[in-house]
XYZ file of C-alpha atoms in Angstrom:
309
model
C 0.000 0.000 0.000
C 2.617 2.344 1.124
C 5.069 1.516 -1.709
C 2.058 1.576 -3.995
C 1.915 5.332 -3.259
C 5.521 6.280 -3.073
C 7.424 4.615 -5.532
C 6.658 7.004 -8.216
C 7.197 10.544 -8.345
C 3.204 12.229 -8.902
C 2.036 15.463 -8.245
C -0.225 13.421 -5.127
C 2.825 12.429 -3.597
C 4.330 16.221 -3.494
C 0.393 17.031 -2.463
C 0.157 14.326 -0.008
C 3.492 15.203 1.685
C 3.222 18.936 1.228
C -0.439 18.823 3.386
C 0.652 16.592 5.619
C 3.875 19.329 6.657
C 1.868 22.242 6.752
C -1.360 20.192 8.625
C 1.945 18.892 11.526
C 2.834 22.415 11.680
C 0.099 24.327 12.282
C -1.077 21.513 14.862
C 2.509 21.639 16.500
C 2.014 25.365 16.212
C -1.429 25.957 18.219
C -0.315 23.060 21.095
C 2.930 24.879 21.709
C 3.279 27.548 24.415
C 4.890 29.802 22.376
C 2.019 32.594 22.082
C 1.887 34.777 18.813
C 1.175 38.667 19.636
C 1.369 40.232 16.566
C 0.803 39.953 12.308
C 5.002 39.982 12.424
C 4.892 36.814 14.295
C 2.424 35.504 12.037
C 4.635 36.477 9.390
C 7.681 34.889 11.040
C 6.218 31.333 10.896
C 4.429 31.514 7.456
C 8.522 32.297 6.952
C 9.456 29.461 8.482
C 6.878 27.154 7.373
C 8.620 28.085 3.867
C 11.744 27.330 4.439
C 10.703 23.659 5.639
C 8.439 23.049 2.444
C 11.326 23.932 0.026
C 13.654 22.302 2.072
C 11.714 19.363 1.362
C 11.255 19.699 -1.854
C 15.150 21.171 -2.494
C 15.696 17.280 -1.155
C 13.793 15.840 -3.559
C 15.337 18.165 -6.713
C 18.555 16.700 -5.765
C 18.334 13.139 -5.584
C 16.733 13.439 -8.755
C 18.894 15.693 -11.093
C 21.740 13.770 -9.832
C 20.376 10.294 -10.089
C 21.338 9.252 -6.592
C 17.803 7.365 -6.092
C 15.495 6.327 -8.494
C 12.149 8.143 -9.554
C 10.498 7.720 -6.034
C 9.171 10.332 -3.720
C 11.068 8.297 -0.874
C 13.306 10.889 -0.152
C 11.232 13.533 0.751
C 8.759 11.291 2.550
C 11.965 9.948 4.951
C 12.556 13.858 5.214
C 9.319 14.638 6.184
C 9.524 11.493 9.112
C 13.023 12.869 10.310
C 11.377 15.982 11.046
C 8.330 14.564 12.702
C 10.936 12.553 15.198
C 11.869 15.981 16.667
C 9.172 18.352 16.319
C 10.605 21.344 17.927
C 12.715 22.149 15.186
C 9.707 23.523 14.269
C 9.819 27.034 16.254
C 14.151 27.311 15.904
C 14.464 29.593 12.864
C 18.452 29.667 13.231
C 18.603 25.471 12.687
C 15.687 25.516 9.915
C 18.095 28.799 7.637
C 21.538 27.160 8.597
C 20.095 23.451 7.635
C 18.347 25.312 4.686
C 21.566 26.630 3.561
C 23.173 23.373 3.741
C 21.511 21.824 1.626
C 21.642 24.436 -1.289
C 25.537 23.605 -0.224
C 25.299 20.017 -0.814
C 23.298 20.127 -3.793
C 25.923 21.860 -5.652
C 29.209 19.931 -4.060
C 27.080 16.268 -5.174
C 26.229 18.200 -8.765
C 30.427 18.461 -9.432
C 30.436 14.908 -10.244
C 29.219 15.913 -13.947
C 32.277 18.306 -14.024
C 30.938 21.072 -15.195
C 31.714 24.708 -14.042
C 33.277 23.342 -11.163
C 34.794 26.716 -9.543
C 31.463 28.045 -9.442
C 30.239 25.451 -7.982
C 33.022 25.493 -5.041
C 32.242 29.379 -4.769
C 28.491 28.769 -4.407
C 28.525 25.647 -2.083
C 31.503 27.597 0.047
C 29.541 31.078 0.163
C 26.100 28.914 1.565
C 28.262 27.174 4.037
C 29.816 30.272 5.457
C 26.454 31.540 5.272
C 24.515 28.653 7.157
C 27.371 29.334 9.861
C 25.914 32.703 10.907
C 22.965 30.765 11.852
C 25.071 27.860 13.765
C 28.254 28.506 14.136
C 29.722 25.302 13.759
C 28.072 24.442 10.613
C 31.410 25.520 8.925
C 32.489 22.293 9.346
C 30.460 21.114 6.090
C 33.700 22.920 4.521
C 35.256 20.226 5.277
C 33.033 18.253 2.710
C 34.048 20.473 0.180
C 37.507 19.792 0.250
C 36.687 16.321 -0.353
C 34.698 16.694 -3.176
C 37.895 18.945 -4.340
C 40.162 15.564 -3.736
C 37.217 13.707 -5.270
C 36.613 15.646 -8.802
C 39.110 18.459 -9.351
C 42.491 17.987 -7.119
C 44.755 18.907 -9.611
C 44.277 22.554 -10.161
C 45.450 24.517 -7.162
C 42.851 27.562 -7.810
C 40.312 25.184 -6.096
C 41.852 24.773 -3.324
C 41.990 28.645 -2.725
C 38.318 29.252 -3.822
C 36.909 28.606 -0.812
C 38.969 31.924 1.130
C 37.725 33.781 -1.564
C 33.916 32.895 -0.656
C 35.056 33.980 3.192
C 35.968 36.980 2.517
C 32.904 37.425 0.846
C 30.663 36.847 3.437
C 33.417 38.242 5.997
C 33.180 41.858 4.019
C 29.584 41.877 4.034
C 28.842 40.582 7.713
C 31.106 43.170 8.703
C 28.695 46.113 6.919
C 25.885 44.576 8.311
C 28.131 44.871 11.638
C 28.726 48.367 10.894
C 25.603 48.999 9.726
C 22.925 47.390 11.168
C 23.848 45.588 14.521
C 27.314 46.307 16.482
C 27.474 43.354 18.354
C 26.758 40.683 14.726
C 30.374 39.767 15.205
C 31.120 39.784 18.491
C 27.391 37.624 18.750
C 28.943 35.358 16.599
C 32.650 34.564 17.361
C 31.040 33.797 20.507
C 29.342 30.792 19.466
C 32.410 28.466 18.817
C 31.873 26.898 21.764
C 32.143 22.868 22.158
C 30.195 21.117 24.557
C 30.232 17.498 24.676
C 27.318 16.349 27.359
C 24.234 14.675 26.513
C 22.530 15.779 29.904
C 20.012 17.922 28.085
C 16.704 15.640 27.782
C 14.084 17.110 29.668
C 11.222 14.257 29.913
C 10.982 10.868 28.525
C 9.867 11.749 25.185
C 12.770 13.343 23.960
C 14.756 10.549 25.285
C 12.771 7.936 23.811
C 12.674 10.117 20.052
C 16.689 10.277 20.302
C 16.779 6.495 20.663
C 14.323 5.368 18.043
C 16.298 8.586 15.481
C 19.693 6.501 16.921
C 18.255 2.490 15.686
C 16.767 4.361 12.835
C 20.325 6.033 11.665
C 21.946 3.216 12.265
C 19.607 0.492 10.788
C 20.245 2.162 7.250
C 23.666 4.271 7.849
C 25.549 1.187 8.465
C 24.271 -1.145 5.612
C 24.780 1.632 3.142
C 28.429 2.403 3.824
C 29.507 -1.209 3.060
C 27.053 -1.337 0.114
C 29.363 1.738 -1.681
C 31.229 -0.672 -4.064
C 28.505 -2.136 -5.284
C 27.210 1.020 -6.755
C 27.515 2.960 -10.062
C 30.876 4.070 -9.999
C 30.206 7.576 -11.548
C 27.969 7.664 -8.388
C 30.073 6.110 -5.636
C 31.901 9.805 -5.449
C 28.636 11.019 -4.712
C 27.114 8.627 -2.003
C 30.993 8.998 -0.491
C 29.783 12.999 -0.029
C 26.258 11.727 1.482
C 27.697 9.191 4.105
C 30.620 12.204 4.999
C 27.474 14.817 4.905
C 25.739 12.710 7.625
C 29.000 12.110 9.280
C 29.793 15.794 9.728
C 25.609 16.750 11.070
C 26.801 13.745 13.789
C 30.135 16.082 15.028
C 27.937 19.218 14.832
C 25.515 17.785 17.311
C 27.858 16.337 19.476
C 30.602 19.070 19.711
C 27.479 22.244 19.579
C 26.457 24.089 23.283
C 22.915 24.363 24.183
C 22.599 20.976 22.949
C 19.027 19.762 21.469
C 17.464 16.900 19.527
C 16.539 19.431 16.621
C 20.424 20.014 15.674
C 20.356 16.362 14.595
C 18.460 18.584 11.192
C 21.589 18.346 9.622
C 21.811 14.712 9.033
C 18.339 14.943 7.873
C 18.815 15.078 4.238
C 21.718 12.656 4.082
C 19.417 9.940 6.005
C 16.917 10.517 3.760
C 19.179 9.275 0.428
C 20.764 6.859 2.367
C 17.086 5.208 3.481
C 15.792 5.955 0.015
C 18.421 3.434 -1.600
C 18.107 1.457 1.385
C 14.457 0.912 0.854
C 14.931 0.445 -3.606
C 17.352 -1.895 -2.832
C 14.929 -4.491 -0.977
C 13.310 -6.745 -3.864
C 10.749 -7.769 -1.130
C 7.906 -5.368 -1.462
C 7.061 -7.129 2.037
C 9.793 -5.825 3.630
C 9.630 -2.296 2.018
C 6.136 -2.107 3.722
C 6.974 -2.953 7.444
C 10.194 -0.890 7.151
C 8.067 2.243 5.713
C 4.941 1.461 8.184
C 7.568 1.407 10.966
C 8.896 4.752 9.812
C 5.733 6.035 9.538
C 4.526 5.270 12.955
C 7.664 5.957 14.780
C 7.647 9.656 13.256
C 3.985 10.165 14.320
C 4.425 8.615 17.634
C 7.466 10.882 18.101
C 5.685 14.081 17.210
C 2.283 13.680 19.057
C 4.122 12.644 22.281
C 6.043 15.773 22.135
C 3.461 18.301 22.187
């Protein structure tokens, strides 16, 4: 039934999923605490709400104009359950922009595999990194995933090694206006963020615990399989699924190293997880086992979110 419906890309799907977000949201919205005073709060979350649908559908754009799944709307449906697992993500503007910037990031460091334009490409995916790290600081680390998809595609011309200081000073000379400009303390704000913090003492109630620990089996049920199933793949796409496992890799350290520590800064292994379970799921012949694995998704994500409100 659920395979039925989701392994072919239809404007229902995009419909189906698309409802379903902004139907979560608003529900999450009106059973949260947070109050809303004014038509410039209103504003703010119609914002927000935004970002997350074209986040979800940037996911999907990827996958396919790359060929890293096949024409299924699994990806964005595993997106949409990875956000349902922690719902609070919801109301935190700064993860929702700096995950939102990642991925623009990502889509152009997994698009260098055709070779084409490849500086730009670096620029671009260096310039949203630097970007996303205004909103969490320690986002920058994703530049660390462009460097490998330098060693991957284009290693032997120095320039594009250097392109990436070129895209900080970029954003460096224009933060610094808007510092000048706008708000004194921008910079000092944010050099203040690069602080580590290693505890996992944050969980408040049960709920959160119990969301982390399903999210944990969940990564590593199709994480682990995945990595050792790299060989085995296209080789003008192993490159690529290298990037995706490193991508999830790297939104791992950023949630274990980042202070004020939350469930929702898990966001930015969101869109990796989702690729990974996508091929995870077309890989299984057994359209028996591609139901219980997607019913158990299913549930666990709406169990998650409802117990959280």
């Amino acid at each position: 039934m659920i395979t039925s419906i989701f392994k072919k890309s239809t404007p229902i799907n995009y419909s189906l999923i698309g409802i379903l977000m902004i139907l979560l949201f608003f529900i999450f919205q009106f059973n949260s605490k947070l109050e809303t005073h004014s038509f410039i709060d209103l504003l703010k979350k119609g914002a927000l709400l935004v970002v997350l649908v074209v986040s979800l559908f940037l996911c999907d754009f990827i996958v396919k104009k790359n060929g890293l799944t096949k024409n299924s709307s699994y990806t964005i449906l595993f997106f949409f359950i990875l956000l349902l697992f922690f719902p609070k993500i919801f109301n935190n503007s700064n993860l929702l922009l700096a995950n939102f910037f990642v991925i623009l990031s990502i889509r152009r460091l997994i698009s260098l595999q055709t070779l084409k334009f490849p500086k730009e490409k670096i620029f671009d995916a260096s310039i949203w990194i630097f970007v996303a790290s205004l909103f969490h600081f320690w986002t920058i680390i994703f530049l660390l995933l462009v460097y490998i998809s330098i060693i991957f595609h284009v290693s032997r011309d120095y320039r594009n090694w250097l392109i990436p200081f070129v895209a900080l000073f970029v954003v460096a000379v224009i933060f610094v206006f808007y510092n000048v400009l706008l708000d004194n303390n921008a910079v000092n704000a944010y050099l203040q963020n690069n602080i580590m913090n290693f505890s996992l003492d944050y969980f408040t109630n049960n709920n959160q615990n119990i969301a982390f620990s399903i999210f944990t089996v969940f990564l590593l049920f199709f994480l682990v399989p995945f990595i050792f199933s790299i060989n085995s793949k296209p080789l003008n796409l192993q490159a690529s699924y290298k990037k995706v496992v490193f991508a999830a890799f790297f939104g791992i350290i950023i949630f274990l190293i980042s202070d004020n520590k939350s469930n929702e800064i898990l966001v930015f292994t969101f869109l990796p997880i989702a690729i990974i379970a996508t091929n995870t799921i077309e890989y299984f012949q057994n359209k028996i086992q591609q139901e219980i694995i997607l019913f158990i998704s299913i549930a666990c994500g709406f169990y998650c979110f409802f117990s959280q409100l």
